[in-house]
Amino acid sequence: MNIDNQSHKASPLSFLEIACYLTGAVLLALVATVFLRSEVRAAQSLEAIPDMQLWSDIRKEAYLRAIDAEDAPVLAVLRAPTLGLTVPVYNSASDLNMDRGAGVIDGMAYPHEPGHIGIAGHRDGYFRILKDVAVGDTLVLDTLNGERHFVVEDLRVIEPDELEYLQETQDPRLTIVTCYPFYYAGNAPQRFLVRAAPVLAPSTAGQSS
């Protein structure tokens, strides 16, 4: 009788333990998500006052208006270390989002997704520094799923209707698009593409060798 009672008492405790473990796992997942989102926000805040030395006066004014606009989802932060570029990437390439950063081109993969990521920005704002980009440069996307590293493999000037360069691909890749020439009075007639392929992060590459 005593054994039965002990057994009966032990059973609810085991269920309680399982419930605690499950609750803990859910809480850990929530904490991880919040942490990753805060990392993206923190990276964005580093550029609260970006370096505007190369920017046009029109773009400076547009930026100051845009940062006071309603918040939009920031999906990632794009960094080009050799250029000193750090720019928040928003969920769409609207004029507003490109005034305050860069945006994902409609129909292309988001920074944390597989596939062909397309990011657009203004040539006389954040992306004017791309005039100095070179093949072999490293690009980093700080996303909600962690860092993704790319290396620039091609620089290309195209016509606006050459949309084949923005089509979906089986392999992951990153294409940055801005207008061209970088210094042009009026609407620039062409587009400048920075095409990059994924690579291992430096620490990961060192461990695998």
PDB file of C-alpha atoms in Angstrom:
ATOM      1  CA  MET A   1       0.000   0.000   0.000  1.00  0.00           C
ATOM      2  CA  ASN A   2       2.847   2.310   0.840  1.00  0.00           C
ATOM      3  CA  ILE A   3       4.572   1.406  -2.412  1.00  0.00           C
ATOM      4  CA  ASP A   4       1.425   2.203  -4.375  1.00  0.00           C
ATOM      5  CA  ASN A   5       1.167   5.566  -2.679  1.00  0.00           C
ATOM      6  CA  GLN A   6       4.792   6.368  -3.455  1.00  0.00           C
ATOM      7  CA  SER A   7       4.301   5.370  -7.046  1.00  0.00           C
ATOM      8  CA  HIS A   8       1.165   7.476  -7.307  1.00  0.00           C
ATOM      9  CA  LYS A   9       2.989  10.488  -5.877  1.00  0.00           C
ATOM     10  CA  ALA A  10       6.008  10.077  -8.167  1.00  0.00           C
ATOM     11  CA  SER A  11       3.923  10.154 -11.323  1.00  0.00           C
ATOM     12  CA  PRO A  12       2.709  13.802 -11.058  1.00  0.00           C
ATOM     13  CA  LEU A  13       6.267  14.901 -10.285  1.00  0.00           C
ATOM     14  CA  SER A  14       7.568  13.371 -13.512  1.00  0.00           C
ATOM     15  CA  PHE A  15       4.911  15.188 -15.504  1.00  0.00           C
ATOM     16  CA  LEU A  16       5.814  18.392 -13.691  1.00  0.00           C
ATOM     17  CA  GLU A  17       9.462  17.915 -14.560  1.00  0.00           C
ATOM     18  CA  ILE A  18       8.611  17.382 -18.219  1.00  0.00           C
ATOM     19  CA  ALA A  19       6.455  20.500 -18.199  1.00  0.00           C
ATOM     20  CA  CYS A  20       9.311  22.469 -16.654  1.00  0.00           C
ATOM     21  CA  TYR A  21      11.745  21.235 -19.287  1.00  0.00           C
ATOM     22  CA  LEU A  22       9.352  22.159 -22.098  1.00  0.00           C
ATOM     23  CA  THR A  23       8.695  25.564 -20.584  1.00  0.00           C
ATOM     24  CA  GLY A  24      12.424  26.133 -20.244  1.00  0.00           C
ATOM     25  CA  ALA A  25      13.015  25.202 -23.880  1.00  0.00           C
ATOM     26  CA  VAL A  26      10.320  27.601 -25.058  1.00  0.00           C
ATOM     27  CA  LEU A  27      11.736  30.388 -22.889  1.00  0.00           C
ATOM     28  CA  LEU A  28      15.244  29.766 -24.251  1.00  0.00           C
ATOM     29  CA  ALA A  29      13.933  29.980 -27.822  1.00  0.00           C
ATOM     30  CA  LEU A  30      12.154  33.242 -27.036  1.00  0.00           C
ATOM     31  CA  VAL A  31      15.262  34.672 -25.382  1.00  0.00           C
ATOM     32  CA  ALA A  32      17.379  33.697 -28.402  1.00  0.00           C
ATOM     33  CA  THR A  33      14.935  35.400 -30.769  1.00  0.00           C
ATOM     34  CA  VAL A  34      14.870  38.567 -28.679  1.00  0.00           C
ATOM     35  CA  PHE A  35      18.663  38.534 -28.454  1.00  0.00           C
ATOM     36  CA  LEU A  36      19.093  38.200 -32.218  1.00  0.00           C
ATOM     37  CA  ARG A  37      16.631  40.999 -32.848  1.00  0.00           C
ATOM     38  CA  SER A  38      18.430  43.208 -30.343  1.00  0.00           C
ATOM     39  CA  GLU A  39      21.737  42.477 -32.086  1.00  0.00           C
ATOM     40  CA  VAL A  40      20.313  43.721 -35.378  1.00  0.00           C
ATOM     41  CA  ARG A  41      18.867  46.795 -33.682  1.00  0.00           C
ATOM     42  CA  ALA A  42      22.168  47.455 -31.914  1.00  0.00           C
ATOM     43  CA  ALA A  43      24.085  47.256 -35.168  1.00  0.00           C
ATOM     44  CA  GLN A  44      21.615  49.641 -36.717  1.00  0.00           C
ATOM     45  CA  SER A  45      22.010  52.103 -33.845  1.00  0.00           C
ATOM     46  CA  LEU A  46      25.744  52.301 -34.514  1.00  0.00           C
ATOM     47  CA  GLU A  47      24.813  54.164 -37.660  1.00  0.00           C
ATOM     48  CA  ALA A  48      22.280  56.495 -36.048  1.00  0.00           C
ATOM     49  CA  ILE A  49      24.305  59.350 -37.526  1.00  0.00           C
ATOM     50  CA  PRO A  50      26.013  57.865 -40.592  1.00  0.00           C
ATOM     51  CA  ASP A  51      29.028  59.355 -42.294  1.00  0.00           C
ATOM     52  CA  MET A  52      27.464  61.628 -44.936  1.00  0.00           C
ATOM     53  CA  GLN A  53      30.617  63.104 -46.454  1.00  0.00           C
ATOM     54  CA  LEU A  54      29.893  61.560 -49.849  1.00  0.00           C
ATOM     55  CA  TRP A  55      26.136  62.097 -49.762  1.00  0.00           C
ATOM     56  CA  SER A  56      24.282  64.629 -51.872  1.00  0.00           C
ATOM     57  CA  ASP A  57      22.467  67.463 -50.092  1.00  0.00           C
ATOM     58  CA  ILE A  58      19.134  66.097 -51.297  1.00  0.00           C
ATOM     59  CA  ARG A  59      19.890  62.671 -49.818  1.00  0.00           C
ATOM     60  CA  LYS A  60      20.982  64.162 -46.482  1.00  0.00           C
ATOM     61  CA  GLU A  61      17.686  66.023 -46.209  1.00  0.00           C
ATOM     62  CA  ALA A  62      15.714  62.930 -47.225  1.00  0.00           C
ATOM     63  CA  TYR A  63      17.512  60.839 -44.601  1.00  0.00           C
ATOM     64  CA  LEU A  64      16.745  63.293 -41.808  1.00  0.00           C
ATOM     65  CA  ARG A  65      13.060  63.244 -42.777  1.00  0.00           C
ATOM     66  CA  ALA A  66      12.963  59.456 -43.113  1.00  0.00           C
ATOM     67  CA  ILE A  67      14.422  58.591 -39.717  1.00  0.00           C
ATOM     68  CA  ASP A  68      11.435  60.211 -38.032  1.00  0.00           C
ATOM     69  CA  ALA A  69       8.959  58.165 -40.061  1.00  0.00           C
ATOM     70  CA  GLU A  70       7.039  55.168 -38.751  1.00  0.00           C
ATOM     71  CA  ASP A  71       9.200  52.176 -37.885  1.00  0.00           C
ATOM     72  CA  ALA A  72       9.575  49.401 -40.457  1.00  0.00           C
ATOM     73  CA  PRO A  73      11.019  45.908 -39.965  1.00  0.00           C
ATOM     74  CA  VAL A  74      14.823  45.873 -40.095  1.00  0.00           C
ATOM     75  CA  LEU A  75      15.795  42.467 -41.436  1.00  0.00           C
ATOM     76  CA  ALA A  76      19.565  42.791 -41.352  1.00  0.00           C
ATOM     77  CA  VAL A  77      22.567  45.073 -41.294  1.00  0.00           C
ATOM     78  CA  LEU A  78      24.829  45.042 -44.350  1.00  0.00           C
ATOM     79  CA  ARG A  79      28.507  45.706 -43.720  1.00  0.00           C
ATOM     80  CA  ALA A  80      31.424  46.177 -46.114  1.00  0.00           C
ATOM     81  CA  PRO A  81      34.409  46.365 -43.735  1.00  0.00           C
ATOM     82  CA  THR A  82      36.978  47.540 -46.280  1.00  0.00           C
ATOM     83  CA  LEU A  83      34.696  50.432 -47.275  1.00  0.00           C
ATOM     84  CA  GLY A  84      33.531  51.352 -43.791  1.00  0.00           C
ATOM     85  CA  LEU A  85      29.909  50.771 -44.867  1.00  0.00           C
ATOM     86  CA  THR A  86      27.260  49.820 -42.313  1.00  0.00           C
ATOM     87  CA  VAL A  87      23.647  50.138 -43.432  1.00  0.00           C
ATOM     88  CA  PRO A  88      20.332  48.797 -42.073  1.00  0.00           C
ATOM     89  CA  VAL A  89      18.384  46.657 -44.530  1.00  0.00           C
ATOM     90  CA  TYR A  90      14.602  47.045 -44.446  1.00  0.00           C
ATOM     91  CA  ASN A  91      11.923  44.671 -45.686  1.00  0.00           C
ATOM     92  CA  SER A  92      11.256  46.481 -48.976  1.00  0.00           C
ATOM     93  CA  ALA A  93      13.012  48.796 -51.404  1.00  0.00           C
ATOM     94  CA  SER A  94      10.549  51.652 -51.014  1.00  0.00           C
ATOM     95  CA  ASP A  95      11.750  55.237 -51.400  1.00  0.00           C
ATOM     96  CA  LEU A  96      11.289  55.757 -47.669  1.00  0.00           C
ATOM     97  CA  ASN A  97      13.358  52.717 -46.736  1.00  0.00           C
ATOM     98  CA  MET A  98      16.126  53.605 -49.167  1.00  0.00           C
ATOM     99  CA  ASP A  99      16.187  57.152 -47.810  1.00  0.00           C
ATOM    100  CA  ARG A 100      16.986  55.762 -44.351  1.00  0.00           C
ATOM    101  CA  GLY A 101      19.006  52.726 -45.388  1.00  0.00           C
ATOM    102  CA  ALA A 102      18.652  49.976 -47.973  1.00  0.00           C
ATOM    103  CA  GLY A 103      15.801  47.631 -48.852  1.00  0.00           C
ATOM    104  CA  VAL A 104      15.177  44.100 -50.104  1.00  0.00           C
ATOM    105  CA  ILE A 105      14.082  44.074 -53.733  1.00  0.00           C
ATOM    106  CA  ASP A 106      10.534  42.772 -54.139  1.00  0.00           C
ATOM    107  CA  GLY A 107      10.403  39.082 -55.036  1.00  0.00           C
ATOM    108  CA  MET A 108      13.967  38.330 -53.932  1.00  0.00           C
ATOM    109  CA  ALA A 109      15.110  36.414 -50.848  1.00  0.00           C
ATOM    110  CA  TYR A 110      15.340  38.071 -47.453  1.00  0.00           C
ATOM    111  CA  PRO A 111      18.814  38.202 -45.856  1.00  0.00           C
ATOM    112  CA  HIS A 112      18.084  35.264 -43.518  1.00  0.00           C
ATOM    113  CA  GLU A 113      16.609  33.093 -46.292  1.00  0.00           C
ATOM    114  CA  PRO A 114      18.268  30.810 -48.863  1.00  0.00           C
ATOM    115  CA  GLY A 115      18.342  31.850 -52.493  1.00  0.00           C
ATOM    116  CA  HIS A 116      19.213  35.063 -54.295  1.00  0.00           C
ATOM    117  CA  ILE A 117      19.245  38.084 -51.946  1.00  0.00           C
ATOM    118  CA  GLY A 118      18.757  41.430 -53.657  1.00  0.00           C
ATOM    119  CA  ILE A 119      19.389  44.715 -51.829  1.00  0.00           C
ATOM    120  CA  ALA A 120      18.866  48.174 -53.323  1.00  0.00           C
ATOM    121  CA  GLY A 121      19.918  51.620 -52.159  1.00  0.00           C
ATOM    122  CA  HIS A 122      20.473  55.160 -53.411  1.00  0.00           C
ATOM    123  CA  ARG A 123      23.694  55.978 -55.274  1.00  0.00           C
ATOM    124  CA  ASP A 124      23.977  59.400 -53.614  1.00  0.00           C
ATOM    125  CA  GLY A 125      23.473  58.121 -50.052  1.00  0.00           C
ATOM    126  CA  TYR A 126      24.772  55.035 -48.259  1.00  0.00           C
ATOM    127  CA  PHE A 127      25.707  53.276 -51.499  1.00  0.00           C
ATOM    128  CA  ARG A 128      27.865  56.018 -53.014  1.00  0.00           C
ATOM    129  CA  ILE A 129      30.839  54.399 -51.268  1.00  0.00           C
ATOM    130  CA  LEU A 130      30.332  51.405 -53.582  1.00  0.00           C
ATOM    131  CA  LYS A 131      32.275  53.364 -56.197  1.00  0.00           C
ATOM    132  CA  ASP A 132      35.357  52.049 -54.337  1.00  0.00           C
ATOM    133  CA  VAL A 133      34.291  48.406 -54.031  1.00  0.00           C
ATOM    134  CA  ALA A 134      36.594  45.800 -55.562  1.00  0.00           C
ATOM    135  CA  VAL A 135      36.379  42.152 -56.539  1.00  0.00           C
ATOM    136  CA  GLY A 136      37.503  40.104 -53.556  1.00  0.00           C
ATOM    137  CA  ASP A 137      36.042  42.443 -50.940  1.00  0.00           C
ATOM    138  CA  THR A 138      34.108  40.839 -48.085  1.00  0.00           C
ATOM    139  CA  LEU A 139      30.470  41.662 -47.368  1.00  0.00           C
ATOM    140  CA  VAL A 140      28.727  40.681 -44.144  1.00  0.00           C
ATOM    141  CA  LEU A 141      25.008  40.431 -43.455  1.00  0.00           C
ATOM    142  CA  ASP A 142      24.060  40.476 -39.769  1.00  0.00           C
ATOM    143  CA  THR A 143      20.682  38.726 -39.867  1.00  0.00           C
ATOM    144  CA  LEU A 144      18.178  37.372 -37.359  1.00  0.00           C
ATOM    145  CA  ASN A 145      19.768  33.958 -37.960  1.00  0.00           C
ATOM    146  CA  GLY A 146      23.344  35.124 -37.444  1.00  0.00           C
ATOM    147  CA  GLU A 147      26.105  36.427 -39.694  1.00  0.00           C
ATOM    148  CA  ARG A 148      26.378  35.544 -43.369  1.00  0.00           C
ATOM    149  CA  HIS A 149      29.627  36.248 -45.213  1.00  0.00           C
ATOM    150  CA  PHE A 150      30.036  36.884 -48.928  1.00  0.00           C
ATOM    151  CA  VAL A 151      32.897  37.768 -51.244  1.00  0.00           C
ATOM    152  CA  VAL A 152      32.488  40.119 -54.199  1.00  0.00           C
ATOM    153  CA  GLU A 153      33.014  38.182 -57.420  1.00  0.00           C
ATOM    154  CA  ASP A 154      31.719  40.562 -60.092  1.00  0.00           C
ATOM    155  CA  LEU A 155      31.022  44.269 -60.654  1.00  0.00           C
ATOM    156  CA  ARG A 156      28.757  45.158 -63.543  1.00  0.00           C
ATOM    157  CA  VAL A 157      27.005  48.154 -65.113  1.00  0.00           C
ATOM    158  CA  ILE A 158      23.690  47.212 -66.751  1.00  0.00           C
ATOM    159  CA  GLU A 159      20.621  48.800 -68.291  1.00  0.00           C
ATOM    160  CA  PRO A 160      17.494  49.060 -66.092  1.00  0.00           C
ATOM    161  CA  ASP A 161      15.638  46.458 -68.160  1.00  0.00           C
ATOM    162  CA  GLU A 162      18.309  43.742 -67.783  1.00  0.00           C
ATOM    163  CA  LEU A 163      16.319  41.967 -65.101  1.00  0.00           C
ATOM    164  CA  GLU A 164      17.917  38.561 -65.675  1.00  0.00           C
ATOM    165  CA  TYR A 165      20.614  39.546 -63.187  1.00  0.00           C
ATOM    166  CA  LEU A 166      17.967  39.653 -60.457  1.00  0.00           C
ATOM    167  CA  GLN A 167      16.315  36.328 -61.152  1.00  0.00           C
ATOM    168  CA  GLU A 168      16.085  33.585 -58.538  1.00  0.00           C
ATOM    169  CA  THR A 169      19.016  31.175 -58.361  1.00  0.00           C
ATOM    170  CA  GLN A 170      19.397  27.684 -56.950  1.00  0.00           C
ATOM    171  CA  ASP A 171      22.584  28.632 -55.142  1.00  0.00           C
ATOM    172  CA  PRO A 172      22.637  31.361 -52.490  1.00  0.00           C
ATOM    173  CA  ARG A 173      24.109  34.677 -53.595  1.00  0.00           C
ATOM    174  CA  LEU A 174      23.911  38.389 -52.874  1.00  0.00           C
ATOM    175  CA  THR A 175      23.367  41.190 -55.392  1.00  0.00           C
ATOM    176  CA  ILE A 176      23.511  44.852 -54.398  1.00  0.00           C
ATOM    177  CA  VAL A 177      21.917  47.314 -56.806  1.00  0.00           C
ATOM    178  CA  THR A 178      22.210  51.069 -57.074  1.00  0.00           C
ATOM    179  CA  CYS A 179      21.874  53.643 -59.831  1.00  0.00           C
ATOM    180  CA  TYR A 180      24.823  54.618 -62.038  1.00  0.00           C
ATOM    181  CA  PRO A 181      26.845  56.788 -62.608  1.00  0.00           C
ATOM    182  CA  PHE A 182      27.348  57.628 -58.947  1.00  0.00           C
ATOM    183  CA  TYR A 183      27.729  61.348 -59.711  1.00  0.00           C
ATOM    184  CA  TYR A 184      25.061  62.264 -62.225  1.00  0.00           C
ATOM    185  CA  ALA A 185      22.725  65.234 -62.455  1.00  0.00           C
ATOM    186  CA  GLY A 186      19.138  63.982 -62.649  1.00  0.00           C
ATOM    187  CA  ASN A 187      17.911  60.400 -62.910  1.00  0.00           C
ATOM    188  CA  ALA A 188      20.863  58.114 -63.501  1.00  0.00           C
ATOM    189  CA  PRO A 189      20.344  56.048 -66.678  1.00  0.00           C
ATOM    190  CA  GLN A 190      22.048  52.787 -65.658  1.00  0.00           C
ATOM    191  CA  ARG A 191      22.419  50.392 -62.741  1.00  0.00           C
ATOM    192  CA  PHE A 192      25.531  49.265 -60.882  1.00  0.00           C
ATOM    193  CA  LEU A 193      25.588  45.694 -59.572  1.00  0.00           C
ATOM    194  CA  VAL A 194      27.787  44.214 -56.879  1.00  0.00           C
ATOM    195  CA  ARG A 195      27.495  40.440 -57.173  1.00  0.00           C
ATOM    196  CA  ALA A 196      28.784  38.278 -54.332  1.00  0.00           C
ATOM    197  CA  ALA A 197      28.974  34.592 -53.455  1.00  0.00           C
ATOM    198  CA  PRO A 198      28.737  33.075 -49.948  1.00  0.00           C
ATOM    199  CA  VAL A 199      31.887  32.094 -48.089  1.00  0.00           C
ATOM    200  CA  LEU A 200      32.652  30.667 -44.662  1.00  0.00           C
ATOM    201  CA  ALA A 201      33.154  33.109 -41.828  1.00  0.00           C
ATOM    202  CA  PRO A 202      36.889  33.650 -41.120  1.00  0.00           C
ATOM    203  CA  SER A 203      36.862  31.754 -37.799  1.00  0.00           C
ATOM    204  CA  THR A 204      34.934  28.843 -39.350  1.00  0.00           C
ATOM    205  CA  ALA A 205      37.302  28.723 -42.298  1.00  0.00           C
ATOM    206  CA  GLY A 206      40.276  28.604 -39.924  1.00  0.00           C
ATOM    207  CA  GLN A 207      38.803  25.716 -37.930  1.00  0.00           C
ATOM    208  CA  SER A 208      38.117  23.636 -41.031  1.00  0.00           C
ATOM    209  CA  SER A 209      41.681  23.923 -42.383  1.00  0.00           C
TER     210      SER A 209
END
